[in-house]
Short mmCIF file of N, CA and C in Angstrom, two decimals:
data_model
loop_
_atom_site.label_atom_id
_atom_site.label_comp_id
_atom_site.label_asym_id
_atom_site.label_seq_id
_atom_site.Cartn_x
_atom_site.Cartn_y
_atom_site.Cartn_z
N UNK A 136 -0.43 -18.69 87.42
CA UNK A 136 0.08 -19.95 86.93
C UNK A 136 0.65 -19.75 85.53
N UNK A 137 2.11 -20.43 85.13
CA UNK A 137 2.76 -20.21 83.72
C UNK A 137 2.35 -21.81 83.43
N UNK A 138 1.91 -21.23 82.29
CA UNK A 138 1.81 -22.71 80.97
C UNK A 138 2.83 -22.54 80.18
N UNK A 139 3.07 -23.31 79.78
CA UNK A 139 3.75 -24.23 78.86
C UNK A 139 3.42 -23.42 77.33
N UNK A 140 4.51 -22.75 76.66
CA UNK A 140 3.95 -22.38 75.38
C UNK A 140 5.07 -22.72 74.21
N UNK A 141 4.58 -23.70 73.27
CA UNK A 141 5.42 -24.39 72.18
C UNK A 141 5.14 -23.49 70.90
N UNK A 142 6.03 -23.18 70.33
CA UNK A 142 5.96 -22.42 69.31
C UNK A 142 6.09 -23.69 67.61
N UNK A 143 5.22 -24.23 67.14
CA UNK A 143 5.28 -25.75 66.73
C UNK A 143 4.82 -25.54 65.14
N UNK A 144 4.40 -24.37 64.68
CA UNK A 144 3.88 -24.08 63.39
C UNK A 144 3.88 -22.92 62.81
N UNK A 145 4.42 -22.29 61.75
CA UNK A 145 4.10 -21.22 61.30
C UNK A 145 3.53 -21.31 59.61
N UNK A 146 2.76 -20.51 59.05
CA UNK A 146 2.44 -20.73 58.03
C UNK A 146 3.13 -19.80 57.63
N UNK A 147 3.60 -20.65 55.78
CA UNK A 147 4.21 -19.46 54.79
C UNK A 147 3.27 -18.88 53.95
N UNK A 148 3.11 -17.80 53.70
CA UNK A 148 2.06 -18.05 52.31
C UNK A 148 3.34 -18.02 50.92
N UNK A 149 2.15 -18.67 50.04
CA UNK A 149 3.44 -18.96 48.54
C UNK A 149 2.06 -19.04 47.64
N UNK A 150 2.98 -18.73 46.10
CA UNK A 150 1.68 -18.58 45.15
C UNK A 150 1.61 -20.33 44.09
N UNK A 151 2.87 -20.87 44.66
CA UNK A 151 2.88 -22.14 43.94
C UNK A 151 3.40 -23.63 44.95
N UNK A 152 2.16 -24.05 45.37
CA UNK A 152 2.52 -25.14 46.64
C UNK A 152 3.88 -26.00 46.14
N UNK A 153 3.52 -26.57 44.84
CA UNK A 153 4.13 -27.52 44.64
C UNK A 153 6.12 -27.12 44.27
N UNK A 154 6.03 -25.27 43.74
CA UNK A 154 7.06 -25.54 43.51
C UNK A 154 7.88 -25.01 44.71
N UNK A 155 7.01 -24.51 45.42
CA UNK A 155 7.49 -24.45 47.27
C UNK A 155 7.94 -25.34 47.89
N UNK A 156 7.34 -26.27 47.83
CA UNK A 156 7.11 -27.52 48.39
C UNK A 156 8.66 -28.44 48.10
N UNK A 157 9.13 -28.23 46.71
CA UNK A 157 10.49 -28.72 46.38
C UNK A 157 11.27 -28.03 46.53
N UNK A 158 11.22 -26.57 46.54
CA UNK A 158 12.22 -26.15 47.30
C UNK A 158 12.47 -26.32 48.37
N UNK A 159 11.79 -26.22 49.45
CA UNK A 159 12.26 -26.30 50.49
C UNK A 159 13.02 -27.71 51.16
N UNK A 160 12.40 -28.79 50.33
CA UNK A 160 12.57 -30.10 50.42
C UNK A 160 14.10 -30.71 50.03
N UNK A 161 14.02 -29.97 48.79
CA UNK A 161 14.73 -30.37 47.39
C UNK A 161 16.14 -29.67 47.59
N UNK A 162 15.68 -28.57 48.23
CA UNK A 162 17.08 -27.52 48.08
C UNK A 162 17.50 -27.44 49.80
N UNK A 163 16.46 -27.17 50.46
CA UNK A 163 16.87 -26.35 51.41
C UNK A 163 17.34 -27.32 52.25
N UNK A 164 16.61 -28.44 52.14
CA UNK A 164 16.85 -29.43 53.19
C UNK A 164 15.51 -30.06 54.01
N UNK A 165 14.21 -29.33 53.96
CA UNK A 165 13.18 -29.48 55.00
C UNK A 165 12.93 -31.12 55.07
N UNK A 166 12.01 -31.81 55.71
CA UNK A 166 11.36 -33.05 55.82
C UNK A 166 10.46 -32.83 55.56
N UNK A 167 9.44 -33.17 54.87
CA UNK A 167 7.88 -33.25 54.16
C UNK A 167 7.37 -34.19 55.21
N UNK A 168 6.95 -33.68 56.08
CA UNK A 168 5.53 -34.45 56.92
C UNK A 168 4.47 -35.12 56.33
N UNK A 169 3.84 -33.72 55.84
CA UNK A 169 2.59 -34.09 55.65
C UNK A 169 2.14 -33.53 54.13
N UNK A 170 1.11 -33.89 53.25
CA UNK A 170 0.77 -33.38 52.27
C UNK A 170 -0.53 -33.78 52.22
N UNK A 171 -1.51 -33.26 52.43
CA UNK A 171 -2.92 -33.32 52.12
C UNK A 171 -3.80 -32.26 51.66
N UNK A 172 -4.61 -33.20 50.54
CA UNK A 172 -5.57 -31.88 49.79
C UNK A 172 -6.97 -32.85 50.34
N UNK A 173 -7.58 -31.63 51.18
CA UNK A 173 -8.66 -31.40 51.66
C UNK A 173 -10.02 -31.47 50.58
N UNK A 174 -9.76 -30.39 49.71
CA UNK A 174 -10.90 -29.57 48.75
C UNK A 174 -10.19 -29.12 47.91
N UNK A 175 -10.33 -29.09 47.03
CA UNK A 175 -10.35 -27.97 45.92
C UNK A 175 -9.39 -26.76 46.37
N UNK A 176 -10.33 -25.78 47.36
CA UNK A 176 -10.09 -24.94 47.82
C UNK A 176 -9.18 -25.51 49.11
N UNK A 177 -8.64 -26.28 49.49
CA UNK A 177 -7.80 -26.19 51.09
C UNK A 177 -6.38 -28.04 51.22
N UNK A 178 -5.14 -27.40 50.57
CA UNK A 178 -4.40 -28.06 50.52
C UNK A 178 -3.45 -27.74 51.68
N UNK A 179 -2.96 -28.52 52.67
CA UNK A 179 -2.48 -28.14 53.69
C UNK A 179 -0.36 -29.33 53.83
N UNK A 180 0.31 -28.53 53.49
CA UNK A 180 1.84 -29.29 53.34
C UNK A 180 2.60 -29.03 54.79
N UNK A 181 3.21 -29.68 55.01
CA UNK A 181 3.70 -29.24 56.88
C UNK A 181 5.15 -29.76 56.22
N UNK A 182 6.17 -28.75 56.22
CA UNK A 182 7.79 -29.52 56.22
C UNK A 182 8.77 -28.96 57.70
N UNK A 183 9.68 -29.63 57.87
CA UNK A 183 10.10 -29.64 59.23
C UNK A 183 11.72 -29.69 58.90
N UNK A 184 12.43 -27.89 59.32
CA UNK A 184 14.07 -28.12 59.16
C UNK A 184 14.39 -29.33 60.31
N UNK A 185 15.41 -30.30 59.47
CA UNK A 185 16.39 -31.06 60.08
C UNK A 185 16.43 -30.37 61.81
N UNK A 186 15.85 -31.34 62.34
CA UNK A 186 16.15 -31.47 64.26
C UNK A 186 15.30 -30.21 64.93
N UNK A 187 14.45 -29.64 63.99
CA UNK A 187 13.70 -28.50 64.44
C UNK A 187 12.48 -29.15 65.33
N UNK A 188 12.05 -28.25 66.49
CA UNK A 188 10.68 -28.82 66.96
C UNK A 188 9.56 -27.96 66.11
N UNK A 189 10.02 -26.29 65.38
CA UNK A 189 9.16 -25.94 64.56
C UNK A 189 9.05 -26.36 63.26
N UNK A 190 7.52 -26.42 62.61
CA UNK A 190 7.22 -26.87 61.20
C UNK A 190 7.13 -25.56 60.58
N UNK A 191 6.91 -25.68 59.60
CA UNK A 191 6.17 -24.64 58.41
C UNK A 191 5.11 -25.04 57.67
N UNK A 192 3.89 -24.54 57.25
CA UNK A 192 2.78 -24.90 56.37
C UNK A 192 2.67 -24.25 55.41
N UNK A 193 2.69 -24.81 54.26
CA UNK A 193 2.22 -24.00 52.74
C UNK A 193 0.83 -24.99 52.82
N UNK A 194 0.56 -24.00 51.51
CA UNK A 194 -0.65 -24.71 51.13
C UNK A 194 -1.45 -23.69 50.86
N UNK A 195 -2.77 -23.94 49.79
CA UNK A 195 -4.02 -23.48 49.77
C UNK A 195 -4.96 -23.21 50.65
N UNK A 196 -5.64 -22.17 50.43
CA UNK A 196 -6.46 -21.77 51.53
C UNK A 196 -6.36 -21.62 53.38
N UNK A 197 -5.12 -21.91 53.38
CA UNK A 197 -4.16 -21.31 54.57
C UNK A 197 -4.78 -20.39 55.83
N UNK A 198 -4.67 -19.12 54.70
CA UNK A 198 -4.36 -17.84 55.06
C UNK A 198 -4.78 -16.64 54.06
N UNK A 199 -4.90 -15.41 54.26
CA UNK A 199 -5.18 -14.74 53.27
C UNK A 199 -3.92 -13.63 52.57
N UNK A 200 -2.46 -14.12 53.67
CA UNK A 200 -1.77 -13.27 53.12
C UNK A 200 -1.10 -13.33 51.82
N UNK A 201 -0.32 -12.07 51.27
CA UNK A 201 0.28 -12.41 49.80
C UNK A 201 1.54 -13.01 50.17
N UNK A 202 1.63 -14.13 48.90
CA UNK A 202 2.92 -14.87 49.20
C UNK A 202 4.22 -13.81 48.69
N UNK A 203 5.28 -14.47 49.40
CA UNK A 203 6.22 -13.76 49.99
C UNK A 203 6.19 -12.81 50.91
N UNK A 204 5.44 -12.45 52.01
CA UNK A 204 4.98 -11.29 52.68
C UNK A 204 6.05 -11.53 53.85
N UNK A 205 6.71 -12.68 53.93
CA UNK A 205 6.76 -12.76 55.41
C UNK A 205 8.26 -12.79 55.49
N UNK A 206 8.59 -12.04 56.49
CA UNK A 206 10.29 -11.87 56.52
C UNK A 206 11.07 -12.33 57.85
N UNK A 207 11.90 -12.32 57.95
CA UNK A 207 12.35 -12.80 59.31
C UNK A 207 12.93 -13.43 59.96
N UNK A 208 12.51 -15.06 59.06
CA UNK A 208 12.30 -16.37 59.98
C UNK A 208 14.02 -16.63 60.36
N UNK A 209 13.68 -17.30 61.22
CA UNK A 209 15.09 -17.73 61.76
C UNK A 209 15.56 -18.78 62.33
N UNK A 210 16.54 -19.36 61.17
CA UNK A 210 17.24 -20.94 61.65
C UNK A 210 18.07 -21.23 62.60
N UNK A 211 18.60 -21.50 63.64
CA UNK A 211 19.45 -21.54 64.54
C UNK A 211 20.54 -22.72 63.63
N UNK A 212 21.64 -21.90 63.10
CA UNK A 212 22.50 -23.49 62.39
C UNK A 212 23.60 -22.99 63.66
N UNK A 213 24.66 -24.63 63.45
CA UNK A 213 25.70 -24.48 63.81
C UNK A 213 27.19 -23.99 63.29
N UNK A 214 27.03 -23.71 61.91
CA UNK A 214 28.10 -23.48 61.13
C UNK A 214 27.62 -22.91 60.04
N UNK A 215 27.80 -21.18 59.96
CA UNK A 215 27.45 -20.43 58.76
C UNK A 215 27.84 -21.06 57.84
N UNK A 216 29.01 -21.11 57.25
CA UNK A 216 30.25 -21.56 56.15
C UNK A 216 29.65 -22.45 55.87
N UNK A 217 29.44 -23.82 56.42
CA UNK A 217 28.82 -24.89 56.29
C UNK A 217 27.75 -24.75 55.57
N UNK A 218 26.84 -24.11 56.17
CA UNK A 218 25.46 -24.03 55.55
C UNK A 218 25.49 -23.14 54.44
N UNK A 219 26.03 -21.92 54.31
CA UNK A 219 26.05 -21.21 53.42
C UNK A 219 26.49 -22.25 52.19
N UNK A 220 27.70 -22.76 52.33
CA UNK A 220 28.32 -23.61 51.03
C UNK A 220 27.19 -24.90 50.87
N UNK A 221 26.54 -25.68 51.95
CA UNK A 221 25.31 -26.90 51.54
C UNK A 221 24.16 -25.82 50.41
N UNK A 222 23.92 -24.71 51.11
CA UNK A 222 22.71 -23.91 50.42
C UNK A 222 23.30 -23.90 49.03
N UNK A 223 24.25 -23.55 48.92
CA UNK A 223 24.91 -23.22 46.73
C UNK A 223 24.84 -24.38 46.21
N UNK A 224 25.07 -25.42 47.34
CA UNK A 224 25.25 -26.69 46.75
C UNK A 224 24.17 -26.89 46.26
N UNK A 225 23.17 -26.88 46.18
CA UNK A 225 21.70 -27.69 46.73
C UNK A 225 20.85 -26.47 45.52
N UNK A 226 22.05 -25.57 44.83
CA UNK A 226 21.39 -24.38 43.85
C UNK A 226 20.12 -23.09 44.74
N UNK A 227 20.47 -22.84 45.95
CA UNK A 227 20.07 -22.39 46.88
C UNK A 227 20.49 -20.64 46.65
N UNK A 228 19.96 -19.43 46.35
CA UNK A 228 20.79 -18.30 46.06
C UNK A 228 21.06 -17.65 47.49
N UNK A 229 21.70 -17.70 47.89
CA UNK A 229 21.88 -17.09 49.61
C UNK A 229 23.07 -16.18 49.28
N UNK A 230 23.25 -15.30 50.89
CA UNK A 230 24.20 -14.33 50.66
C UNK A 230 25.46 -14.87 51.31
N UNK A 231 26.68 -14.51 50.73
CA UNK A 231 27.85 -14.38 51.77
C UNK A 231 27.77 -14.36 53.16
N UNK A 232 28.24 -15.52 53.95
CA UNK A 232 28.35 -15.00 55.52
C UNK A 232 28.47 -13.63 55.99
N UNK A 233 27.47 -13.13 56.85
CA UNK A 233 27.41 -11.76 57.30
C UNK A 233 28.22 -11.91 58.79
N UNK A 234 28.95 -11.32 59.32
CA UNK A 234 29.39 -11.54 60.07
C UNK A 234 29.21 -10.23 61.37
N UNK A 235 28.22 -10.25 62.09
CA UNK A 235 27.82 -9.48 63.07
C UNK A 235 28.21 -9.38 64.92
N UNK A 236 28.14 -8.59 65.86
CA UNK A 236 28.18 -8.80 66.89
C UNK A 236 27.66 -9.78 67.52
N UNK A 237 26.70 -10.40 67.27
CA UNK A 237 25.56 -11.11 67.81
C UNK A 237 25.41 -12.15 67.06
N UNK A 238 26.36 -12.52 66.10
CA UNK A 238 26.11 -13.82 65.29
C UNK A 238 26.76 -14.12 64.11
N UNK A 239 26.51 -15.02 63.20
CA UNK A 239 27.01 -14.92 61.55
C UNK A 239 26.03 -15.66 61.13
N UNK A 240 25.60 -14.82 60.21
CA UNK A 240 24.18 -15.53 59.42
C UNK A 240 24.40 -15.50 57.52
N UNK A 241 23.74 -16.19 57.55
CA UNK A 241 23.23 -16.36 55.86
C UNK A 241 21.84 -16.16 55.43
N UNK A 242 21.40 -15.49 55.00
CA UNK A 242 20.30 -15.00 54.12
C UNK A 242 19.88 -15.88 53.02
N UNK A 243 18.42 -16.06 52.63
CA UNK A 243 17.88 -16.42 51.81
C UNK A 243 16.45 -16.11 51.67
N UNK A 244 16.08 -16.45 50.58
CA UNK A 244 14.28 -16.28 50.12
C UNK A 244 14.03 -17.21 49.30
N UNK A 245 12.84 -17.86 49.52
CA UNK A 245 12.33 -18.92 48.57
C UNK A 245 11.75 -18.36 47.46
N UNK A 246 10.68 -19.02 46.36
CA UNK A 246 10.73 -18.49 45.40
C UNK A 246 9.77 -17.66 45.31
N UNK A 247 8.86 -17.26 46.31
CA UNK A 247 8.05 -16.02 46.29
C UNK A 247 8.66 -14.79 47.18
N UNK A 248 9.60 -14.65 47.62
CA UNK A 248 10.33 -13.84 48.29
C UNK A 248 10.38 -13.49 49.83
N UNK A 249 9.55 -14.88 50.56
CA UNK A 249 9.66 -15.36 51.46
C UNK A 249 11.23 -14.89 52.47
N UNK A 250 11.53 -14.02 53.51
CA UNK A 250 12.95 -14.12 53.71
C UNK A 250 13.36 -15.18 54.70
N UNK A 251 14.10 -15.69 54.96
CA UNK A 251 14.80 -16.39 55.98
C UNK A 251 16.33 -15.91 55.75
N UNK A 252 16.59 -16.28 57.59
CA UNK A 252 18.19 -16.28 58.22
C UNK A 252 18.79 -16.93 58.71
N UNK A 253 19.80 -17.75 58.25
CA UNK A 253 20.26 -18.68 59.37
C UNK A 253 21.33 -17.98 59.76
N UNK A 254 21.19 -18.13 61.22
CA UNK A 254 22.23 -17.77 62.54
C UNK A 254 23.08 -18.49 63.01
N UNK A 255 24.17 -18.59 63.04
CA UNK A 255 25.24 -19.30 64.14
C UNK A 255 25.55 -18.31 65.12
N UNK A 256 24.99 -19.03 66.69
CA UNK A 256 25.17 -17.95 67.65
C UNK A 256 26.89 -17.57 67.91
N UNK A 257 27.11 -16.64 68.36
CA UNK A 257 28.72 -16.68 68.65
C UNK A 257 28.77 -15.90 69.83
N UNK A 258 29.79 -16.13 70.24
CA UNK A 258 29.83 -15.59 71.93
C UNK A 258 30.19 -13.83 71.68
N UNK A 259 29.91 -13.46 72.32
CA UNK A 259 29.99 -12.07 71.90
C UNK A 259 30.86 -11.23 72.74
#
């Protein structure tokens, strides 16, 4: 029997919630769900890219990894150019459209060196 598997959360680790928290909001674009401090020790933030079914979690007591550790992530946009030029707008440091077999993406890292990619698929 196949179940059903939603991919609905990933945690970032970061060394400063709050100034994570506006970036991603402030600059990048995310939706701020949720923001709750638990304890002392366990602050839990959930933000959500524009029309995504996946979130992201910062926050305290999370996780044990070092912030910025995590590389990879990947946005499905519809328009590199687009996004690349909203990201400068928004004081966002991203790279020049890369323009590949398999796609055109834009690069970025938040402020612990977090990587992300956004992709525009292209027919190949």
């Amino acid at each position: 029997m196949t179940s059903t598997m939603k991919l609905e959360l990933l945690i970032l680790p970061v060394s400063d919630v709050d100034r994570a928290k506006a970036f991603y909001v402030e600059r990048v674009g995310f939706v701020a769900d949720h923001d709750h401090t638990v304890s002392d020790d366990l602050r839990f933030v959930q933000l959500t890219p524009p029309g995504s079914g996946c979130s992201i979690a910062i926050g305290r007591g999370l996780n044990e990894k070092q912030p910025g550790s995590v590389e990879g992530i990947t946005l499905v946009i519809e328009d590199a150019d687009a996004t690349c030029a909203a990201l400068r707008e928004r004081g966002v440091d991203c790279t020049d459209v890369i323009d590949l077999p398999w796609g055109r993406f834009v690069r970025f890292t938040d402020p612990d060196g977090n990587g992300w990619s956004c992709q525009q698929i292209t027919q190949g």
